[in-house]
Tab-separated table of C-alpha atoms and ligand atoms in Angstrom:
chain	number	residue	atom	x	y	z
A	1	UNK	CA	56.136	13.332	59.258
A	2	UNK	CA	55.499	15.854	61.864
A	3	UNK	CA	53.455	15.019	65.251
A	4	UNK	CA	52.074	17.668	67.570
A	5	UNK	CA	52.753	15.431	70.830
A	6	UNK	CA	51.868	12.597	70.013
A	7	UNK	CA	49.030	13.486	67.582
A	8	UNK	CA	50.462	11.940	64.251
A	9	UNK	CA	50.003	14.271	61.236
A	10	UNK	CA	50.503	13.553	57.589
A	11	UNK	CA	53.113	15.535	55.761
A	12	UNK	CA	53.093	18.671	55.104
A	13	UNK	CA	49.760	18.971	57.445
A	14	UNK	CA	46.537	21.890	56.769
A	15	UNK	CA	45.700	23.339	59.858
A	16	UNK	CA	42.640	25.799	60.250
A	17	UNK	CA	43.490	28.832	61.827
A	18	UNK	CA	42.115	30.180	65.039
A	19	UNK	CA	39.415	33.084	63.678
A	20	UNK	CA	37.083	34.775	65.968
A	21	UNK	CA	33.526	34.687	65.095
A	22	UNK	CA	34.677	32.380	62.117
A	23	UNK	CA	36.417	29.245	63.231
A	24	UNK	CA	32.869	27.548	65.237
A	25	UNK	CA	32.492	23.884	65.425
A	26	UNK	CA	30.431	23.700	61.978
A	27	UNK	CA	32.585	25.432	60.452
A	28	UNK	CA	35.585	23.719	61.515
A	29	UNK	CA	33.393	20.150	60.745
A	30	UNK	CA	33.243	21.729	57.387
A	31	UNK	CA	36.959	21.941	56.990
A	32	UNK	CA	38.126	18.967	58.919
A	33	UNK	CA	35.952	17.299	56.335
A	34	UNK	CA	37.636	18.727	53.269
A	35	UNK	CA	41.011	17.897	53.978
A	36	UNK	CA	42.125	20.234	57.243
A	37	UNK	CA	44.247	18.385	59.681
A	38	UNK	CA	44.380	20.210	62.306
A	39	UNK	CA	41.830	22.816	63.538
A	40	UNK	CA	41.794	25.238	66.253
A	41	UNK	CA	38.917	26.980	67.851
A	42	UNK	CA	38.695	31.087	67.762
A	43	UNK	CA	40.402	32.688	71.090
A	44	UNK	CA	38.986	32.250	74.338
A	45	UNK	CA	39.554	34.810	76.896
A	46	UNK	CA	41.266	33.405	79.776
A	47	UNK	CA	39.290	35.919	82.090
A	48	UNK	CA	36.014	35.033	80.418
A	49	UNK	CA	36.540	31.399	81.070
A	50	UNK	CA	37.470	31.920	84.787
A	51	UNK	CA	33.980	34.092	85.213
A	52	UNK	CA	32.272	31.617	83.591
A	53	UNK	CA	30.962	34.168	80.873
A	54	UNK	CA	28.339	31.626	78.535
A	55	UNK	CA	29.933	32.939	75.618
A	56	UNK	CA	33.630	32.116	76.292
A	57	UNK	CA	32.568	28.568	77.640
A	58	UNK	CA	30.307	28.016	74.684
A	59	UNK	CA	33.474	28.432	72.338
A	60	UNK	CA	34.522	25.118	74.208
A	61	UNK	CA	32.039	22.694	72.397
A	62	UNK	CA	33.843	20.195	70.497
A	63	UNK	CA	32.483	17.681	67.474
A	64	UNK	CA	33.887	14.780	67.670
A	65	UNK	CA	34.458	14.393	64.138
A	66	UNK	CA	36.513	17.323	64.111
A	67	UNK	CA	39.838	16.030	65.923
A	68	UNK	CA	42.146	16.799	66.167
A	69	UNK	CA	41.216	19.948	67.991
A	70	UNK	CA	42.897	22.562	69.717
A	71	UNK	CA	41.982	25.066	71.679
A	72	UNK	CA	42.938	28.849	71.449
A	73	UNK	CA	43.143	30.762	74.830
A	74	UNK	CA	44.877	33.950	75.440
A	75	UNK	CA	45.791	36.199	78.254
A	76	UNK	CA	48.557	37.540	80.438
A	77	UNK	CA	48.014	36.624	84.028
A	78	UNK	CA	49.479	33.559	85.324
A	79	UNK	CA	46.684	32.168	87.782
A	80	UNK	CA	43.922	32.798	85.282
A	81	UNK	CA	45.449	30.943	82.601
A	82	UNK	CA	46.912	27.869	84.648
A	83	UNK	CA	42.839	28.016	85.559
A	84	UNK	CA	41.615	28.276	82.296
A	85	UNK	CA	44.059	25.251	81.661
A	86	UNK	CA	42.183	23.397	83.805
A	87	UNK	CA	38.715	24.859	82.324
A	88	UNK	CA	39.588	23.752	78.773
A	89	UNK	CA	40.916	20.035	80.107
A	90	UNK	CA	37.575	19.245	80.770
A	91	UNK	CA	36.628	19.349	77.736
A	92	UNK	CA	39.121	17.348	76.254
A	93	UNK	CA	40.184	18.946	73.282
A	94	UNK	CA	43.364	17.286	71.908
A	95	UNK	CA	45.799	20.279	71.940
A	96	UNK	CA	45.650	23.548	73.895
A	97	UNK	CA	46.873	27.006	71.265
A	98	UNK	CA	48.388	30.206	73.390
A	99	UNK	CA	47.390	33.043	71.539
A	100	UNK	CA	50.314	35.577	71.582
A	101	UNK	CA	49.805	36.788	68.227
A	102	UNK	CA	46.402	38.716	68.545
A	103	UNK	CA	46.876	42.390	67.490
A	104	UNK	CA	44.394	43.852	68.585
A	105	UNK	CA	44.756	47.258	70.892
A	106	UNK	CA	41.696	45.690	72.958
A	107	UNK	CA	44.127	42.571	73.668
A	108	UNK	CA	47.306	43.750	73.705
A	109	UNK	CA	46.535	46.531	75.881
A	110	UNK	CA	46.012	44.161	78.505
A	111	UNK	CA	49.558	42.417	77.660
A	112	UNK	CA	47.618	39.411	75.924
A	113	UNK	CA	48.182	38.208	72.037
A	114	UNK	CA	50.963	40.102	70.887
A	115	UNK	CA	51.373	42.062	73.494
A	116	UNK	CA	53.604	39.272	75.303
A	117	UNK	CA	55.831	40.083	72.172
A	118	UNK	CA	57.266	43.077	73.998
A	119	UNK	CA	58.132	40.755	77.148
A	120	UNK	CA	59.782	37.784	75.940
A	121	UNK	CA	60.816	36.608	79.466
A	122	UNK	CA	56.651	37.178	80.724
A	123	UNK	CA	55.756	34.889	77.545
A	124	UNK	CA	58.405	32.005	77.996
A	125	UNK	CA	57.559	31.763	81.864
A	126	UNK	CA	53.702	31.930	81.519
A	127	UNK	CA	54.323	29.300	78.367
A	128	UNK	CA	56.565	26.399	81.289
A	129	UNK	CA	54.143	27.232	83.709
A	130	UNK	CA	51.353	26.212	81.450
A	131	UNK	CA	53.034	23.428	80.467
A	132	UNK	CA	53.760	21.943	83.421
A	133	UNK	CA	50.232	22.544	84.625
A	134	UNK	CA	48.529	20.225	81.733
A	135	UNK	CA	49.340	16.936	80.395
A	136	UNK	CA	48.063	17.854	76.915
A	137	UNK	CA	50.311	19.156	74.328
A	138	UNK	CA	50.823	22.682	74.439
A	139	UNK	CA	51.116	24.858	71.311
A	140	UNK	CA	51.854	28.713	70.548
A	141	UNK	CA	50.405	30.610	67.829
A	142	UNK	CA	52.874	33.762	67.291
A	143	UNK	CA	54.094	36.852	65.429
A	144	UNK	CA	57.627	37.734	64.031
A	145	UNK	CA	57.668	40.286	66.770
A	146	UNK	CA	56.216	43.260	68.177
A	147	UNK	CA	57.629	45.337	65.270
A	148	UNK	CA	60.749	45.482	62.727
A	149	UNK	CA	62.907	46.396	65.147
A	150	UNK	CA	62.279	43.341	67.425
A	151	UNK	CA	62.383	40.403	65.426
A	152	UNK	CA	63.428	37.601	67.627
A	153	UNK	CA	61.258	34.682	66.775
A	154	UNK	CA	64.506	32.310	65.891
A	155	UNK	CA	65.129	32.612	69.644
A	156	UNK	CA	61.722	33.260	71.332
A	157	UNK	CA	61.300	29.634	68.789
A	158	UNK	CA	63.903	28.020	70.688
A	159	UNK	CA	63.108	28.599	74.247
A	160	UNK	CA	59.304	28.316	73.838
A	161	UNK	CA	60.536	24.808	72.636
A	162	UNK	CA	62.531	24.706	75.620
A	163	UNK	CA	60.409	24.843	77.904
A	164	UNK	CA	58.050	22.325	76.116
A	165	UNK	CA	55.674	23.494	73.880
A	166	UNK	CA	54.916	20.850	70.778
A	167	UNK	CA	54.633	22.989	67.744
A	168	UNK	CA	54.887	26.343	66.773
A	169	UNK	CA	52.853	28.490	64.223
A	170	UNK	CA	54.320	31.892	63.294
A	171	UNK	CA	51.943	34.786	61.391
A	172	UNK	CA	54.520	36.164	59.256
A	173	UNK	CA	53.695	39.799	60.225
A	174	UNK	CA	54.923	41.983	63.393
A	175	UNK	CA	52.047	43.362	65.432
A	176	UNK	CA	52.552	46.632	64.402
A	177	UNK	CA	51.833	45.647	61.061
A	178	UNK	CA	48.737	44.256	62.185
A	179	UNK	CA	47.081	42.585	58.440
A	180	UNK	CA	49.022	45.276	56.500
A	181	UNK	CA	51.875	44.491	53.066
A	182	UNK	CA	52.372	40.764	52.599
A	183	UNK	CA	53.818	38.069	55.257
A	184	UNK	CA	57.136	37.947	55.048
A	185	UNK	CA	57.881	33.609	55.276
A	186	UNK	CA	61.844	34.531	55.786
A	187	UNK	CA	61.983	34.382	59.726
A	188	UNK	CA	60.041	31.705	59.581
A	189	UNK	CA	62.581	29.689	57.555
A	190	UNK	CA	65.005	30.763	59.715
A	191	UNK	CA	63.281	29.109	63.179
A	192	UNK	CA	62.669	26.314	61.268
A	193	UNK	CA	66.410	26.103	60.307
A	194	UNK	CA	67.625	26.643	63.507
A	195	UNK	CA	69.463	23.148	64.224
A	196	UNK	CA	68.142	23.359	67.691
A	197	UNK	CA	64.357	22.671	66.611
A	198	UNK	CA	62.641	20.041	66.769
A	199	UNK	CA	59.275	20.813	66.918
A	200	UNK	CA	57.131	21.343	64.398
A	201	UNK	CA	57.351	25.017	62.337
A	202	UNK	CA	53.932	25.649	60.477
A	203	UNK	CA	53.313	28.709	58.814
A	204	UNK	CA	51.090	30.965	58.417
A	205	UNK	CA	49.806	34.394	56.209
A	206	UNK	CA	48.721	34.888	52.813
A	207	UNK	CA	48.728	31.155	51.618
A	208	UNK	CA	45.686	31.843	49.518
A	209	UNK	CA	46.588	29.704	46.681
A	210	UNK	CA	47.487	26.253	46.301
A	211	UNK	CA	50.516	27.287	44.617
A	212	UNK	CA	51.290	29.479	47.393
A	213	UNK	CA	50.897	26.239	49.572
A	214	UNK	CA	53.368	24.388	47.777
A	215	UNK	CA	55.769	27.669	48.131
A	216	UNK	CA	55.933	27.432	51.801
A	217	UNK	CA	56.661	23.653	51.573
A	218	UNK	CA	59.298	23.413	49.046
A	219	UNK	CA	60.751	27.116	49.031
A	220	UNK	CA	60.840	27.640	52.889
A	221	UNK	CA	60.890	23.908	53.837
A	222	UNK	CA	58.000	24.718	56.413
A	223	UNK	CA	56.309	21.592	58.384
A	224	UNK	CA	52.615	22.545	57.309
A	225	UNK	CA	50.320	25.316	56.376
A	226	UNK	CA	48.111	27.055	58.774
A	227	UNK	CA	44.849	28.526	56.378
A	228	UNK	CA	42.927	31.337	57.683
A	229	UNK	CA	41.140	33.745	55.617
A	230	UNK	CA	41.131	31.675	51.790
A	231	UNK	CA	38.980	29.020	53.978
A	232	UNK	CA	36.574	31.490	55.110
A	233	UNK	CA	33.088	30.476	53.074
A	234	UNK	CA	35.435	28.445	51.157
A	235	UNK	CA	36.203	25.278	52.772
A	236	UNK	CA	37.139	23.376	49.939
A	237	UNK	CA	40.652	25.075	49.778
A	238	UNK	CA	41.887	22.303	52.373
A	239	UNK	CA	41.191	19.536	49.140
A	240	UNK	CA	42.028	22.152	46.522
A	241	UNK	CA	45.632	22.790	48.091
A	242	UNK	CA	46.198	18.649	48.551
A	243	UNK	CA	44.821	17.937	45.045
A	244	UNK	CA	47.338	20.409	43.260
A	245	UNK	CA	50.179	18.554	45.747
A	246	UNK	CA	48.963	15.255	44.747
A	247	UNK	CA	48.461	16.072	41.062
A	248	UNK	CA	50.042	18.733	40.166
A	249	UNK	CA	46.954	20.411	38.706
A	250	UNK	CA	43.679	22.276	39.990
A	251	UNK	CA	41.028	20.365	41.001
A	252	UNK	CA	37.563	21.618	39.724
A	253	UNK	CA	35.569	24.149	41.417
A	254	UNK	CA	32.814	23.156	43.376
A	255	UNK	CA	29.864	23.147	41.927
A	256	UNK	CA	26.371	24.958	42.541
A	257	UNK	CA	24.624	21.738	43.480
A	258	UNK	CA	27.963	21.870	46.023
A	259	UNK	CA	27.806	25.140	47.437
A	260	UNK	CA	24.094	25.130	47.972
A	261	UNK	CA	24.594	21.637	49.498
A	262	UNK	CA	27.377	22.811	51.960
A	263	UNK	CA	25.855	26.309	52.902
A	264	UNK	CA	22.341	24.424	53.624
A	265	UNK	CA	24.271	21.854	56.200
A	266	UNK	CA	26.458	24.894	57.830
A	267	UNK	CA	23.110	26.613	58.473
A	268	UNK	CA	21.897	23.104	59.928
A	269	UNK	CA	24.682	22.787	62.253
A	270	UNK	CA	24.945	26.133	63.088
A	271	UNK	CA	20.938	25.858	64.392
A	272	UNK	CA	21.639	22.768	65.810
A	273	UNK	CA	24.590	23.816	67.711
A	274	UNK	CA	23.965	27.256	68.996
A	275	UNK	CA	19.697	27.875	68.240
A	276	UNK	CA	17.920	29.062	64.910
A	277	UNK	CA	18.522	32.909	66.067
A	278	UNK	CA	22.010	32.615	66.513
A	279	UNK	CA	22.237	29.838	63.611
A	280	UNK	CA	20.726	32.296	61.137
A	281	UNK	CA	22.545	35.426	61.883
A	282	UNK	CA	25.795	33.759	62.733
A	283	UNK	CA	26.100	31.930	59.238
A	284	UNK	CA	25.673	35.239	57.299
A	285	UNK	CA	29.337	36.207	57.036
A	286	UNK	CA	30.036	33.122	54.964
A	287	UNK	CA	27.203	33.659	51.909
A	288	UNK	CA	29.416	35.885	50.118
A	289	UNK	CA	32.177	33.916	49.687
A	290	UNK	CA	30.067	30.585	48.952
A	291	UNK	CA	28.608	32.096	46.120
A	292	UNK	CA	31.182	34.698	45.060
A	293	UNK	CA	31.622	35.479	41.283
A	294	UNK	CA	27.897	34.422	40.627
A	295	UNK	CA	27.040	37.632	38.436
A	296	UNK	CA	23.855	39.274	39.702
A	297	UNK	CA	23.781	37.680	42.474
A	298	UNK	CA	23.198	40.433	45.028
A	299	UNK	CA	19.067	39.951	45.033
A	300	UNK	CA	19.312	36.641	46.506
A	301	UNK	CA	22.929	37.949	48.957
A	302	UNK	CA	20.429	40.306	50.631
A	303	UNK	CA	17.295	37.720	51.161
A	304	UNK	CA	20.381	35.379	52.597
A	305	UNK	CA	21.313	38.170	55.274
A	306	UNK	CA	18.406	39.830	55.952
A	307	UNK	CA	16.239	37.027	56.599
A	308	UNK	CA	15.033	36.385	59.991
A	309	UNK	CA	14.743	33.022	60.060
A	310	UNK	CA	16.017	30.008	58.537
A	311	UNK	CA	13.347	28.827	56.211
A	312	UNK	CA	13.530	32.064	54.815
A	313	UNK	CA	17.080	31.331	53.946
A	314	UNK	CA	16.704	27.369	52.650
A	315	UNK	CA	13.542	28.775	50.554
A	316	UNK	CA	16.711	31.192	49.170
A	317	UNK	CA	18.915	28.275	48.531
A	318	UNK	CA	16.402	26.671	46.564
A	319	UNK	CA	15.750	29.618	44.269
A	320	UNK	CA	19.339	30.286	43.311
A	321	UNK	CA	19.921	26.319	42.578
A	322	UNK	CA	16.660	26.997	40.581
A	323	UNK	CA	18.172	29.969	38.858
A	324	UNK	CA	22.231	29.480	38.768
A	325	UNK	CA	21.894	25.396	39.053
A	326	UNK	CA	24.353	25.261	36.280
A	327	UNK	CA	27.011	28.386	36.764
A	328	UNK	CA	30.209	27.291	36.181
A	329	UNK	CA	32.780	28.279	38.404
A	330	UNK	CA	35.799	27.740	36.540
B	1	LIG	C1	38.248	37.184	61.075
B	1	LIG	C2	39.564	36.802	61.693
B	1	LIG	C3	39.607	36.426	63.024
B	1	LIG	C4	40.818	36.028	63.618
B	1	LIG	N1	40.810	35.583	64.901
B	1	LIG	C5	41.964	35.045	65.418
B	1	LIG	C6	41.959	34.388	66.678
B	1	LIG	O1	40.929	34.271	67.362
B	1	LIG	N2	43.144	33.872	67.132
B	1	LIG	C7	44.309	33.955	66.403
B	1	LIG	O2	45.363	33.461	66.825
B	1	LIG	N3	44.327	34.582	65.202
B	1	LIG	C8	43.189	35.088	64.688
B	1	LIG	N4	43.208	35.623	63.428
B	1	LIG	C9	44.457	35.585	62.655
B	1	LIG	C10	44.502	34.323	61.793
B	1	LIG	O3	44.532	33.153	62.598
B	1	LIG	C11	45.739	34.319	60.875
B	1	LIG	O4	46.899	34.403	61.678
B	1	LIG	C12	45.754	35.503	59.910
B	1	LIG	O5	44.476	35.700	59.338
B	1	LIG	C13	46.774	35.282	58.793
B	1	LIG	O6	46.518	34.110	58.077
B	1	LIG	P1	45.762	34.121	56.652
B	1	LIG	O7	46.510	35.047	55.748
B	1	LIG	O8	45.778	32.698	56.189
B	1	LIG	O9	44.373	34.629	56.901
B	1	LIG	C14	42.020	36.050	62.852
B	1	LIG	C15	41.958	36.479	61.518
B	1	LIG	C16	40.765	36.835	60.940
B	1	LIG	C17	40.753	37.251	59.478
């Protein structure tokens, strides 16, 4: 069974992936509680975290109930992110996630994310001295390449391993594909059948079905999943994807009473971690997918979003259990 350091995971681990905006500690409670074995915080800028910005050091707040945690920082200069190294140790996450996969012309303008993919000898240094520089395992979050013409990830795999990161996960896209055609799981067989690694290969893109899940296991003989957008307002896909593997079958969907039940406590946690103004308007992105395929459901989507604060929003929640208490979802 695969072990990030010394972190022991169960086969065929979950892991949430790093999304910004998305991937906050309630959220990631939500998942870690529904099966996810691993989660990972959105991207932190490196330079952020060096100048202190309260938005970049806010992304550091850890739940306890959410280890194993790592966190995602990204950047391209050496000194700021042996610093921000030392930033994030303090608050003891369990893992600490380079970002070189982050597409973005913002980011890889700069060199960061992906941008590294285009100097493979900048991103293997940075990735030793980071290493070195921490005694907490040190992971990379990657694409193929920077486009179809420079696929090297078997070998960037290898001496990103070398130089001793703890597990890999590979986006099966190129940069310049950005979130365009499908991921393409191939290369990513191929690090993982490189008899030189040892480290753990998850994968990552499009595994938006529990079938799809099983796929990357048994087809591509990947060490785990990493889940990004099927989670998002849906963290039940964690239990739905280990049900079918247990069972063979589909677990039921949840329920109303379920969804109502989970949206209420993200809005909770959200106030309680980050303030009712931020709580409210930061938890709107997820309504539409807890309550997605509820027909005529767009009167009670809008009071969700628009309202300004959050009794407006539980006094919503109430009405639609009221109204679609027994909607089935299957
Ligand atoms: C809203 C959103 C935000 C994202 N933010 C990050 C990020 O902060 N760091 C990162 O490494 N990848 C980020 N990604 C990429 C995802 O981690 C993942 O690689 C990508 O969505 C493909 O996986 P999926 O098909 O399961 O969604 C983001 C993706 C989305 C949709």
């Amino acid at each position: 069974m695969p072990k990030i350091g010394d972190i022991q995971l169960p086969d065929f681990p979950l892991l949430l992936a790093p999304m910004e905006d998305v991937s906050d500690p309630p959220f990631r409670a939500l998942c870690k509680e529904n099966g996810a074995d691993v989660v990972y915080t959105e991207f932190i800028s490196s330079e952020g975290l060096i100048r202190d910005a309260a938005k970049s050091t806010m992304k550091l707040d850890i739940y306890e109930a959410e280890r194993p945690v790592g966190i995602q920082i990204f950047g391209a200069n050496l000194d700021s992110m042996l610093q921000s190294v030392e930033i994030v140790e303090r608050t003891k996450p369990d893992i600490i996630d380079i970002n070189f996969g982050c597409p973005v012309k913002k980011v890889v303008s700069r060199g960061a994310g992906a941008g590294i993919l285009k100097d493979i000898d900048l991103m293997v240094s940075l990735t030793a001295a980071m290493v070195k520089h921490t005694d907490l395992p040190i992971t990379v979050k990657t694409r193929l390449g920077w486009d179809d013409d420079s696929i090297k990830i078997v070998e960037v795999a290898e001496r990103l391993q070398d130089v001793g990161i703890k597990a890999i996960s590979i986006h099966g896209r190129t940069r310049a594909q950005m979130y365009k055609g499908n991921a393409d799981w191939k290369p990513i067989a191929d690090v993982k059948n490189n008899p030189r690694m040892h480290i753990p290969v998850f994968g990552n893109g499009d595994v938006n079905t529990p079938e799809r899940a099983m796929e990357m296991r048994d087809e591509y003989g990947l060490d785990g999943a990493m889940i990004g957008r099927a989670s998002i307002g849906y963290p039940w896909f964690f239990r739905e994807v280990k049900h079918f593997f247990e069972t063979g079958t589909h677990m039921a969907k949840p329920t109303m009473q379920e969804r109502v039940e989970v949206a209420r406590r993200h809005l909770e946690m959200s106030i309680a971690w980050k303030g009712e103004t931020l709580g409210v308007f930061e938890t709107r992105r997820h309504y539409t997918n807890y309550f997605k395929g509820i027909p005529n459901f767009k009167e009670y989507r809008m009071k969700m979003v628009t309202s300004d604060d959050s009794q407006g929003v539980f006094d919503t929640f109430n009405e639609v259990l009221d109204k679609f208490g027994g909607h089935n979802f299957n």
